[in-house]
mmCIF file of C-alpha atoms and ligand atoms in Angstrom:
data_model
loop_
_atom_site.group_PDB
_atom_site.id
_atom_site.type_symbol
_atom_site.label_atom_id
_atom_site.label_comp_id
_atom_site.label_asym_id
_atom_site.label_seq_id
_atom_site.Cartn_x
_atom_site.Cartn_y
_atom_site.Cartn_z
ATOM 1 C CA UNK J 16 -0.422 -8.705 -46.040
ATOM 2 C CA UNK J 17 -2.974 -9.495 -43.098
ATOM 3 C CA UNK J 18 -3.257 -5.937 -41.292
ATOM 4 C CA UNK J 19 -1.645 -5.654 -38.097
ATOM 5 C CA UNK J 20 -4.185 -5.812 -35.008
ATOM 6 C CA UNK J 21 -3.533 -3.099 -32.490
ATOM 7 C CA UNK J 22 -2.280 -4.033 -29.125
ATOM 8 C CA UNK J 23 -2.785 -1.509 -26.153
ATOM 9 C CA UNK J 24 -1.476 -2.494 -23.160
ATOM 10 C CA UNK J 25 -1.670 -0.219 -19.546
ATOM 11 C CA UNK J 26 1.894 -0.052 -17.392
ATOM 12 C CA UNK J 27 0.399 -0.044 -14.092
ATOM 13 C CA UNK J 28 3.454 0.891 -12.611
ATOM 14 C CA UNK J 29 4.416 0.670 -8.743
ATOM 15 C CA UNK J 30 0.187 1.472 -8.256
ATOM 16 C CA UNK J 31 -2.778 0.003 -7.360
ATOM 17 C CA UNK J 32 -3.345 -2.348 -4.880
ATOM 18 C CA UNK J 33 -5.036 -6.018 -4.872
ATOM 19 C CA UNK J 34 -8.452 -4.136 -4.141
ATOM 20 C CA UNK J 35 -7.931 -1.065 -6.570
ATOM 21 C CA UNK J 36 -6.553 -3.284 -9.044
ATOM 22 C CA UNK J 37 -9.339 -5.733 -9.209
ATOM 23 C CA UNK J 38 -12.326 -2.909 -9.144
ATOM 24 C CA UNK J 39 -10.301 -1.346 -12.423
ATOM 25 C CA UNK J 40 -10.031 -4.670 -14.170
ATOM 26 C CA UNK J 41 -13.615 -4.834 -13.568
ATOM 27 C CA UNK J 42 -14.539 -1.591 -15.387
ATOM 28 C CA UNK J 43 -12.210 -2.741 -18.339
ATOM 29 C CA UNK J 44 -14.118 -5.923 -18.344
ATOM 30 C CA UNK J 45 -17.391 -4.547 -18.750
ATOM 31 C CA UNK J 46 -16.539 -1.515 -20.883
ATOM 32 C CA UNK J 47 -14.018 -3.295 -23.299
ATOM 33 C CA UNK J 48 -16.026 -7.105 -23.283
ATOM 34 C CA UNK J 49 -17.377 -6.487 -26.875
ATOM 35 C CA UNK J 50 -13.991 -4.951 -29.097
ATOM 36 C CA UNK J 51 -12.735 -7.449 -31.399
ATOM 37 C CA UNK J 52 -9.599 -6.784 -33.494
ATOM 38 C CA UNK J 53 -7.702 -5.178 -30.641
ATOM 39 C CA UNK J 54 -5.276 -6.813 -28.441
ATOM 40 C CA UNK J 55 -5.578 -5.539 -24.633
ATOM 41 C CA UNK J 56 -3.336 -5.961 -21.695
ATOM 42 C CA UNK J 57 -2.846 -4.518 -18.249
ATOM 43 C CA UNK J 58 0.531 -5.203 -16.148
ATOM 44 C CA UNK J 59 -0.174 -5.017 -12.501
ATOM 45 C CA UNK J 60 2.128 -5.266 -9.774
ATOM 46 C CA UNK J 61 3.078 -8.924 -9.272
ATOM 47 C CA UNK J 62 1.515 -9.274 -6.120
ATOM 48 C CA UNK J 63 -1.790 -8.178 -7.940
ATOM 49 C CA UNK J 64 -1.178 -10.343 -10.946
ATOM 50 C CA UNK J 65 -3.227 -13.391 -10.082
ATOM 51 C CA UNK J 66 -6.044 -12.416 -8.579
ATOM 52 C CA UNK J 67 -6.367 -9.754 -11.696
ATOM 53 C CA UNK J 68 -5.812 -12.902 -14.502
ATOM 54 C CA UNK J 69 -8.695 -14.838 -12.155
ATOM 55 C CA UNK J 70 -11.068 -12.042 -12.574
ATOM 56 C CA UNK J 71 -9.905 -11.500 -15.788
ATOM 57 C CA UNK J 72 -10.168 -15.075 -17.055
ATOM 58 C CA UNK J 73 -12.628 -15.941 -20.877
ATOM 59 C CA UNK J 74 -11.817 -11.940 -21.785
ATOM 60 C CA UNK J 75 -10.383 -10.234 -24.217
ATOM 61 C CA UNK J 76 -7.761 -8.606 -21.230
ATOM 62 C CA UNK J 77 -4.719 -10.290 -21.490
ATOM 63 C CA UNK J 78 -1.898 -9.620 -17.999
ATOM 64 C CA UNK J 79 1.476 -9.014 -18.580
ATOM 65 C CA UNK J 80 4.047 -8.881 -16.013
ATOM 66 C CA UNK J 81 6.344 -5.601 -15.881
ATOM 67 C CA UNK J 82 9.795 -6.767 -15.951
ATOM 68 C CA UNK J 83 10.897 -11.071 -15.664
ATOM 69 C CA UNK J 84 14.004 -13.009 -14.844
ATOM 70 C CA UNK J 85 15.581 -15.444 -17.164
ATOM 71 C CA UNK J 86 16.502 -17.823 -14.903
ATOM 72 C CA UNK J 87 13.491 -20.428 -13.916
ATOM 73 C CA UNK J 88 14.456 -20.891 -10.393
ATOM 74 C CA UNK J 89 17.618 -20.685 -8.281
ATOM 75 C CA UNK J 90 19.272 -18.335 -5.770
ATOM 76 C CA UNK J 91 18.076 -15.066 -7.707
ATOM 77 C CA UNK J 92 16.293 -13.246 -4.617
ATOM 78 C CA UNK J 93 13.879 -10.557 -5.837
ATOM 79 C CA UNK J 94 13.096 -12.118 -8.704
ATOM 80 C CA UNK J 95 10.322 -13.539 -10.540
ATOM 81 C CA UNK J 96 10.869 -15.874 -13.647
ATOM 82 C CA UNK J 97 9.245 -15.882 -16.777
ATOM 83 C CA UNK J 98 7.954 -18.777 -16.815
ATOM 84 C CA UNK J 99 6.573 -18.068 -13.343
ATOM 85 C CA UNK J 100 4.593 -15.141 -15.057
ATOM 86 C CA UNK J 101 3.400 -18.198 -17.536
ATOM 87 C CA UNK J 102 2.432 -19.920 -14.948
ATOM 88 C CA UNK J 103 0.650 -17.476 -12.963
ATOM 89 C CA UNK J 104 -1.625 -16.803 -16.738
ATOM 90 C CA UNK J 105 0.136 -13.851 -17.801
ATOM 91 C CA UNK J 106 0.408 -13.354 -21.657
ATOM 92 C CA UNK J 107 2.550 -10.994 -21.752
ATOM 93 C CA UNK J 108 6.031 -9.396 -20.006
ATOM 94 C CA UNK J 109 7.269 -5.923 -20.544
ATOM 95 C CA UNK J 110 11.145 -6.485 -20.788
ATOM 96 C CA UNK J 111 12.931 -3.128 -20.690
ATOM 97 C CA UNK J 112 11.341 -0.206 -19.917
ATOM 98 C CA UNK J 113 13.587 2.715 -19.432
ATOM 99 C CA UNK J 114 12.761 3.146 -15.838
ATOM 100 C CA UNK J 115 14.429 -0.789 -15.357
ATOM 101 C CA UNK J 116 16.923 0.707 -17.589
ATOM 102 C CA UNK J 117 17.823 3.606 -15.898
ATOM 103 C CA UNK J 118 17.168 3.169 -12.258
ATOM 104 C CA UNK J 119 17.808 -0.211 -11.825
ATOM 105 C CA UNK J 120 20.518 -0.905 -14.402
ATOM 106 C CA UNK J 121 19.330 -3.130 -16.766
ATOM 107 C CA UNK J 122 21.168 -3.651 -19.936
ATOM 108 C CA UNK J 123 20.530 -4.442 -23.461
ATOM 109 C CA UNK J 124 22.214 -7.559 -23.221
ATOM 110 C CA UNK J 125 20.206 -8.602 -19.929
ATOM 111 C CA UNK J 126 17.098 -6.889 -22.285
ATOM 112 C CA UNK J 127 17.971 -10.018 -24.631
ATOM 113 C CA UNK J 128 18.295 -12.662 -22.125
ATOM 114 C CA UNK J 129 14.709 -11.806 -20.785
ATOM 115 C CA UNK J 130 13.071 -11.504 -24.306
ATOM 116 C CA UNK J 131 14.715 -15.322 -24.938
ATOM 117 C CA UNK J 132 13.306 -16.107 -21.283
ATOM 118 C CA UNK J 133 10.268 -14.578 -22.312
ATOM 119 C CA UNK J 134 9.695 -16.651 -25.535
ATOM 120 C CA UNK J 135 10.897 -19.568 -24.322
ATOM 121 C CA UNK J 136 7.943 -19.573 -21.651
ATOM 122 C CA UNK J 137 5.338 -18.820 -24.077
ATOM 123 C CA UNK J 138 4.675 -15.503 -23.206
ATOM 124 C CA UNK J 139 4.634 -12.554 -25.277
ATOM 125 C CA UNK J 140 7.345 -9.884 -24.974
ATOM 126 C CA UNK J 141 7.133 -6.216 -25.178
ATOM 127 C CA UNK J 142 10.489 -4.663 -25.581
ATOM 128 C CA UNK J 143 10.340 -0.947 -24.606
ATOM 129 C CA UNK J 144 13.480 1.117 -26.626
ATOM 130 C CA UNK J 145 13.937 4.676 -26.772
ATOM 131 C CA UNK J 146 16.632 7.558 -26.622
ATOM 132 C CA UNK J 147 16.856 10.719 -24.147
ATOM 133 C CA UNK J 148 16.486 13.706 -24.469
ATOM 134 C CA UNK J 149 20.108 14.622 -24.483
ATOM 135 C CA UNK J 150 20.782 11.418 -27.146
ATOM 136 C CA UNK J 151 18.095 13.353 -29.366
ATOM 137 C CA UNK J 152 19.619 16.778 -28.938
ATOM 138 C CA UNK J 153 22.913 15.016 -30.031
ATOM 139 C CA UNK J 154 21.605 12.913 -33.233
ATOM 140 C CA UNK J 155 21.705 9.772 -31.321
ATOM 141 C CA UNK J 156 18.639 8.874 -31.315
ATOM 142 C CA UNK J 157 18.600 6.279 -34.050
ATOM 143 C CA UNK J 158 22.085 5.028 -33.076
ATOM 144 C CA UNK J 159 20.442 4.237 -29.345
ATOM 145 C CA UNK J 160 17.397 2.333 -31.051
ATOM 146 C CA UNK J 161 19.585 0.708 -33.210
ATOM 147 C CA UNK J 162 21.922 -0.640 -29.789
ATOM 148 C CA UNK J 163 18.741 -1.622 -28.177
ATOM 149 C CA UNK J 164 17.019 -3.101 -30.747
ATOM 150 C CA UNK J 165 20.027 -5.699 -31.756
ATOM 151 C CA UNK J 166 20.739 -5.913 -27.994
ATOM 152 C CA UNK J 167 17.051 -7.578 -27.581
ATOM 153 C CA UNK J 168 17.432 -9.209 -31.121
ATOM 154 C CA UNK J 169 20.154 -11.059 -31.147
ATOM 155 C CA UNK J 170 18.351 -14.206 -29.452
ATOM 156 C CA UNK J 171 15.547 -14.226 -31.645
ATOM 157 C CA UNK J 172 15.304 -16.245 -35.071
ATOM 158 C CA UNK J 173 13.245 -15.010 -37.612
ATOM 159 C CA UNK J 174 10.528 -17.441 -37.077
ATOM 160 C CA UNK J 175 9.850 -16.013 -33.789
ATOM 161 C CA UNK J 176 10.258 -12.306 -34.294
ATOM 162 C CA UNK J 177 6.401 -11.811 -35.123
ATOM 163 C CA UNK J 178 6.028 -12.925 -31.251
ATOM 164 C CA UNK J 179 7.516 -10.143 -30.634
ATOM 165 C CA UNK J 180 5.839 -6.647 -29.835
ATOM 166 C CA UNK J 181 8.178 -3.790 -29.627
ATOM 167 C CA UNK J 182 7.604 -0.378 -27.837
ATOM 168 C CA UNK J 183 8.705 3.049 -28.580
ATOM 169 C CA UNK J 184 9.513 4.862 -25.887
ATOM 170 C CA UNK J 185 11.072 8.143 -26.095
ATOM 171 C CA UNK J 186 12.539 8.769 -22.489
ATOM 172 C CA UNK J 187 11.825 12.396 -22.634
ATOM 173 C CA UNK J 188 8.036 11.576 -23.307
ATOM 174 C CA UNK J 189 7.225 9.464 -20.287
ATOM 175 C CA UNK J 190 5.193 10.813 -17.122
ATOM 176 C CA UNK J 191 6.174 14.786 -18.899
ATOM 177 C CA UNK J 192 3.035 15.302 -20.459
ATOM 178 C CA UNK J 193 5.418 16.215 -23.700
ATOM 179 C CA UNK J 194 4.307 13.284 -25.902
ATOM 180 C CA UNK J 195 6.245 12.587 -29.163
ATOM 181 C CA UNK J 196 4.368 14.221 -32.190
ATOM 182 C CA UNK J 197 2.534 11.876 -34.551
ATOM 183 C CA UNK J 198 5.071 12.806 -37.275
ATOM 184 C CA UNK J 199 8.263 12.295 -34.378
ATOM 185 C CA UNK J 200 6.949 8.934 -33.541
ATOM 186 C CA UNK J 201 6.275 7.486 -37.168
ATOM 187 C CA UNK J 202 9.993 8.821 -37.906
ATOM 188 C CA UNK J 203 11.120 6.478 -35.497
ATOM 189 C CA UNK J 204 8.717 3.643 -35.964
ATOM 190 C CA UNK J 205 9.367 3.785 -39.488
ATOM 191 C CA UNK J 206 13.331 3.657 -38.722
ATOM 192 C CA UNK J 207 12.646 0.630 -36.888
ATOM 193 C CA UNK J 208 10.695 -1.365 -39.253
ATOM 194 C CA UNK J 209 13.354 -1.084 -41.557
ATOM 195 C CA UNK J 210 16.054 -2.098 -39.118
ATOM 196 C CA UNK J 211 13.868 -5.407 -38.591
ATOM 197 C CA UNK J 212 13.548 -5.438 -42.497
ATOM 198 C CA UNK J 213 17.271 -5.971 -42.626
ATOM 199 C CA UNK J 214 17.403 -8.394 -40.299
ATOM 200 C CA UNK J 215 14.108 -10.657 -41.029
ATOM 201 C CA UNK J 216 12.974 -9.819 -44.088
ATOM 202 C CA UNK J 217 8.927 -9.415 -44.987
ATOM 203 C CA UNK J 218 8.445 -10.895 -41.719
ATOM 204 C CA UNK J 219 9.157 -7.445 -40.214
ATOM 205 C CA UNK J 220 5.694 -6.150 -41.588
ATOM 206 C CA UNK J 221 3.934 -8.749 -38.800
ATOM 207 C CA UNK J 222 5.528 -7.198 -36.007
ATOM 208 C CA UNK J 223 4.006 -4.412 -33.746
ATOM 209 C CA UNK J 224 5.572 -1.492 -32.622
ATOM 210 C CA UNK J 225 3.710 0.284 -29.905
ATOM 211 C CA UNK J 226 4.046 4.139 -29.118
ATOM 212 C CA UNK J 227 4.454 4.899 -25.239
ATOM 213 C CA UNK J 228 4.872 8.464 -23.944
ATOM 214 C CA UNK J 229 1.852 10.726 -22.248
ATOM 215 C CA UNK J 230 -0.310 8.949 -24.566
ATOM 216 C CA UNK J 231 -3.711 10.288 -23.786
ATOM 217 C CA UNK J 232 -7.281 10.070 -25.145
ATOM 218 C CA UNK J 233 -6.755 13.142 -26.917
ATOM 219 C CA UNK J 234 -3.846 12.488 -28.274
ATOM 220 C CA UNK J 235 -4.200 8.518 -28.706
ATOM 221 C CA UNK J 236 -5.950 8.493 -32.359
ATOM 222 C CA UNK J 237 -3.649 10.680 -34.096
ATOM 223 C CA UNK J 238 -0.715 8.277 -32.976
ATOM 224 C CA UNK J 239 -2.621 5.399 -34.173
ATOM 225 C CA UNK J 240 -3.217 6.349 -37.471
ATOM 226 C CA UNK J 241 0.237 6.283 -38.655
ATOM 227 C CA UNK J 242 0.681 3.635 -40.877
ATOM 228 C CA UNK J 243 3.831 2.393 -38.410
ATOM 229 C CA UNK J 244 2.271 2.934 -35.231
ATOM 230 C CA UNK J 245 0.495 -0.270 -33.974
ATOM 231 C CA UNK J 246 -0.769 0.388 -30.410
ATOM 232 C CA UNK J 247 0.181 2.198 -27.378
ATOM 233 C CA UNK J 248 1.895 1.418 -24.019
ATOM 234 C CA UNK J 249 0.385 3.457 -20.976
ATOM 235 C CA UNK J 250 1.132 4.120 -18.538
ATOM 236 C CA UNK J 251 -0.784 7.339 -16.532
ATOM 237 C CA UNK J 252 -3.516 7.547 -18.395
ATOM 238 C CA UNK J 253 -4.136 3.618 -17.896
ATOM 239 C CA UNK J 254 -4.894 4.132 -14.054
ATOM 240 C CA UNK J 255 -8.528 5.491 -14.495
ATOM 241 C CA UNK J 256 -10.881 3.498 -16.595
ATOM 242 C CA UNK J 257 -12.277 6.157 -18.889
ATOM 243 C CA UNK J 258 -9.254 6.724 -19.789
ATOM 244 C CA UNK J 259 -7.548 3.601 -20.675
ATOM 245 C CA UNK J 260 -11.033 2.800 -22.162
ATOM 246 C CA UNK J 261 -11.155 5.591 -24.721
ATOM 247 C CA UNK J 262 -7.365 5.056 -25.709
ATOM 248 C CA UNK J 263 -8.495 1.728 -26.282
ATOM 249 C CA UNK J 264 -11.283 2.821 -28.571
ATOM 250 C CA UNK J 265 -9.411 5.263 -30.251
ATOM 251 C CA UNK J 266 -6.833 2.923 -31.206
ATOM 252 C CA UNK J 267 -10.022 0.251 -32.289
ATOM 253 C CA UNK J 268 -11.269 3.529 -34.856
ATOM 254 C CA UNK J 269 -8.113 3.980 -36.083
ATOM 255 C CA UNK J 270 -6.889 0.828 -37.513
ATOM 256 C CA UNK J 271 -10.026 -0.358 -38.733
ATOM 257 C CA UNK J 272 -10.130 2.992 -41.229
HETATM 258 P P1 PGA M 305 3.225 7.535 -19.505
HETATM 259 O O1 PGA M 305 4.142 6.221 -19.351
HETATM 260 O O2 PGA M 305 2.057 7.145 -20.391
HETATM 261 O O3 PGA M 305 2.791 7.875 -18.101
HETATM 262 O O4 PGA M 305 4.072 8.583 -20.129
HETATM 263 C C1 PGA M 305 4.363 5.353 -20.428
HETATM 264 C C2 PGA M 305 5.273 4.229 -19.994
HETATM 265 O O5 PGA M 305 6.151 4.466 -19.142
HETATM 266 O O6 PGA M 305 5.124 3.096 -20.463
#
C-alpha cells in the first residue's frame, strides 16, 4: 500500500482580515514553497477566501472553506454553496466542526448532506468528529464517533471514500491547551479506521484521518508518528506563521521516517 501523504490544514477561524490574511499566506508561501509529500491548506474567512487562493495560486497551499451549503443556489440567506467554494478555487471544505455543531446546530445528517455537496462539487471534504468531555467520562466516546461517522457516511460509495479526509476532534481538546495524548488519539484513530474497514473494505487504508486539538509545534511530531494519525487540523497555532510552519514540518519528518 502507497503510504498515506500527510495533510495539515490551519482553521482560521472567525480571524484575520483580507490584509492579515494575505501577509500570512505570504509567509506560508515562501517558507513552505519547497515541501513535497505534504498536503497544505488554510481556511480563511469567506470574505478572505479569494483574494488568499489569488495569491496563493501555482503553490503547494491549497484553501478550504470552513463550513458549505448543499444547496447550489436558492433562497438559503447566509449561505455559501459548495460549489460556490469550487468556484471561488477552494480545494477543500471543512464540514462539521464541533463549534458548527454545537453553537449553530448542525447535525450529522446535515454533516452528510454537505460532505455529498462537497464531493459532488469537486472539492475535498474534511469531516471533523469527536466526543465531549462528559461523552468520554461516560464511555461514549466511540458510540459518538461511530453516530458521526455513519451520519457523514451514509452518502458516500466506496469509490469515493478515499476523497474523503476525516478529522479527529476531541471537543474537550480544542482552544484548552489539553491536547489528546499521542496514545488517546491513535486509540481513536485506530477505532475509526476499522469502522471504515467495515464499511469499505482495504479502501479504508487510503483515507486520512487528521488529529485536531491544541496541536502545537511541540506537540505536533509525536501525534504524527502514530501509524493512524495522518495530519493535523489547527486551529490557534495556525494564526502565526512559525507556528503553522513548524507543525507543518514536523508532520513532513514524521511520515517520511
Ligand atoms: P485548536 O483548534 O488547535 O485551537 O485547539 C482546532 C480546531 O478547532 O480545529
Amino acid at each position: 500500500m502507497e503510504a498515506r501523504i500527510p495533510i495539515i490544514v490551519g482553521n482560521w477561524k472567525l480571524n484575520k482580515t483580507i490584509a492579515e490574511a494575505l501577509a500570512l499566506v505570504t509567509e506560508l508561501k515562501n517558507q513552505l514553497a519547497s515541501l513535497r509529500r505534504v498536503d497544505i491548506g488554510v481556511a480563511p474567512v469567506f470574505t478572505a477566501i479569494h483574494p488568499v487562493v489569488k495569491r496563493l495560486d501555482g503553490t503547494n497551499i491549497g484553501v478550504a472553506g470552513q463550513d458549505c451549503y448543499w444547496q447550489d443556489r436558492g433562497a438559503y440567506t447566509g449561505e455559501v454553496a459548495a460549489s460556490m467554494l469550487a468556484d471561488a478555487g477552494c480545494r477543500y471544505a471543512i464540514i462539521g466542526h464541533s463549534e458548527r455543531r454545537q453553537l449553530f446546530g448542525e447535525t450529522d445528517e446535515n454533516v452528510g448532506k454537505k460532505t455529498r455537496a462537497a464531493l459532488d462539487a469537486g472539492l475535498t471534504p474534511i469531516v471533523c468528529i469527536g466526543e465531549t468531555e462528559a461523552e468520554r467520562d461516560s464511555g461514549e466516546t466511540f458510540n459518538r464517533i461511530d453516530a458521526q461517522l455513519a451520519g457523514a457516511l451514509d452518502s458516500i460509495e466506496p469509490h469515493e471514500v478515499d476523497r474523503v479526509v476525516l478529522a479527529y476532534e476531541p471537543v474537550w481538546a480544542i482552544g484548552t491547551g489539553r491536547t489528546a495524548s499521542p496514545a488517546q488519539a491513535q486509540e481513536v484513530h485506530e477505532h475509526i479506521r476499522g469502522q471504515l474497514r467495515q464499511r469499505f473494505d482495504h479502501v479504508a487504508d487510503s483515507v486520512r484521518i487528521q488529529y485536531g486539538g491544541s496541536v502545537k509545534p511541540a506537540n505536533a511530531e509525536n501525534l504524527m508518528r502514530q501509524p493512524d494519525i495522518d495530519g493535523g487540523l489547527i486551529g490557534g497555532a495556525s494564526l502565526a506563521a512559525a507556528d503553522f510552519v513548524a507543525i507543518v514540518k514536523a508532520a513532513h519528518l514524521a511520515m517520511g521516517s
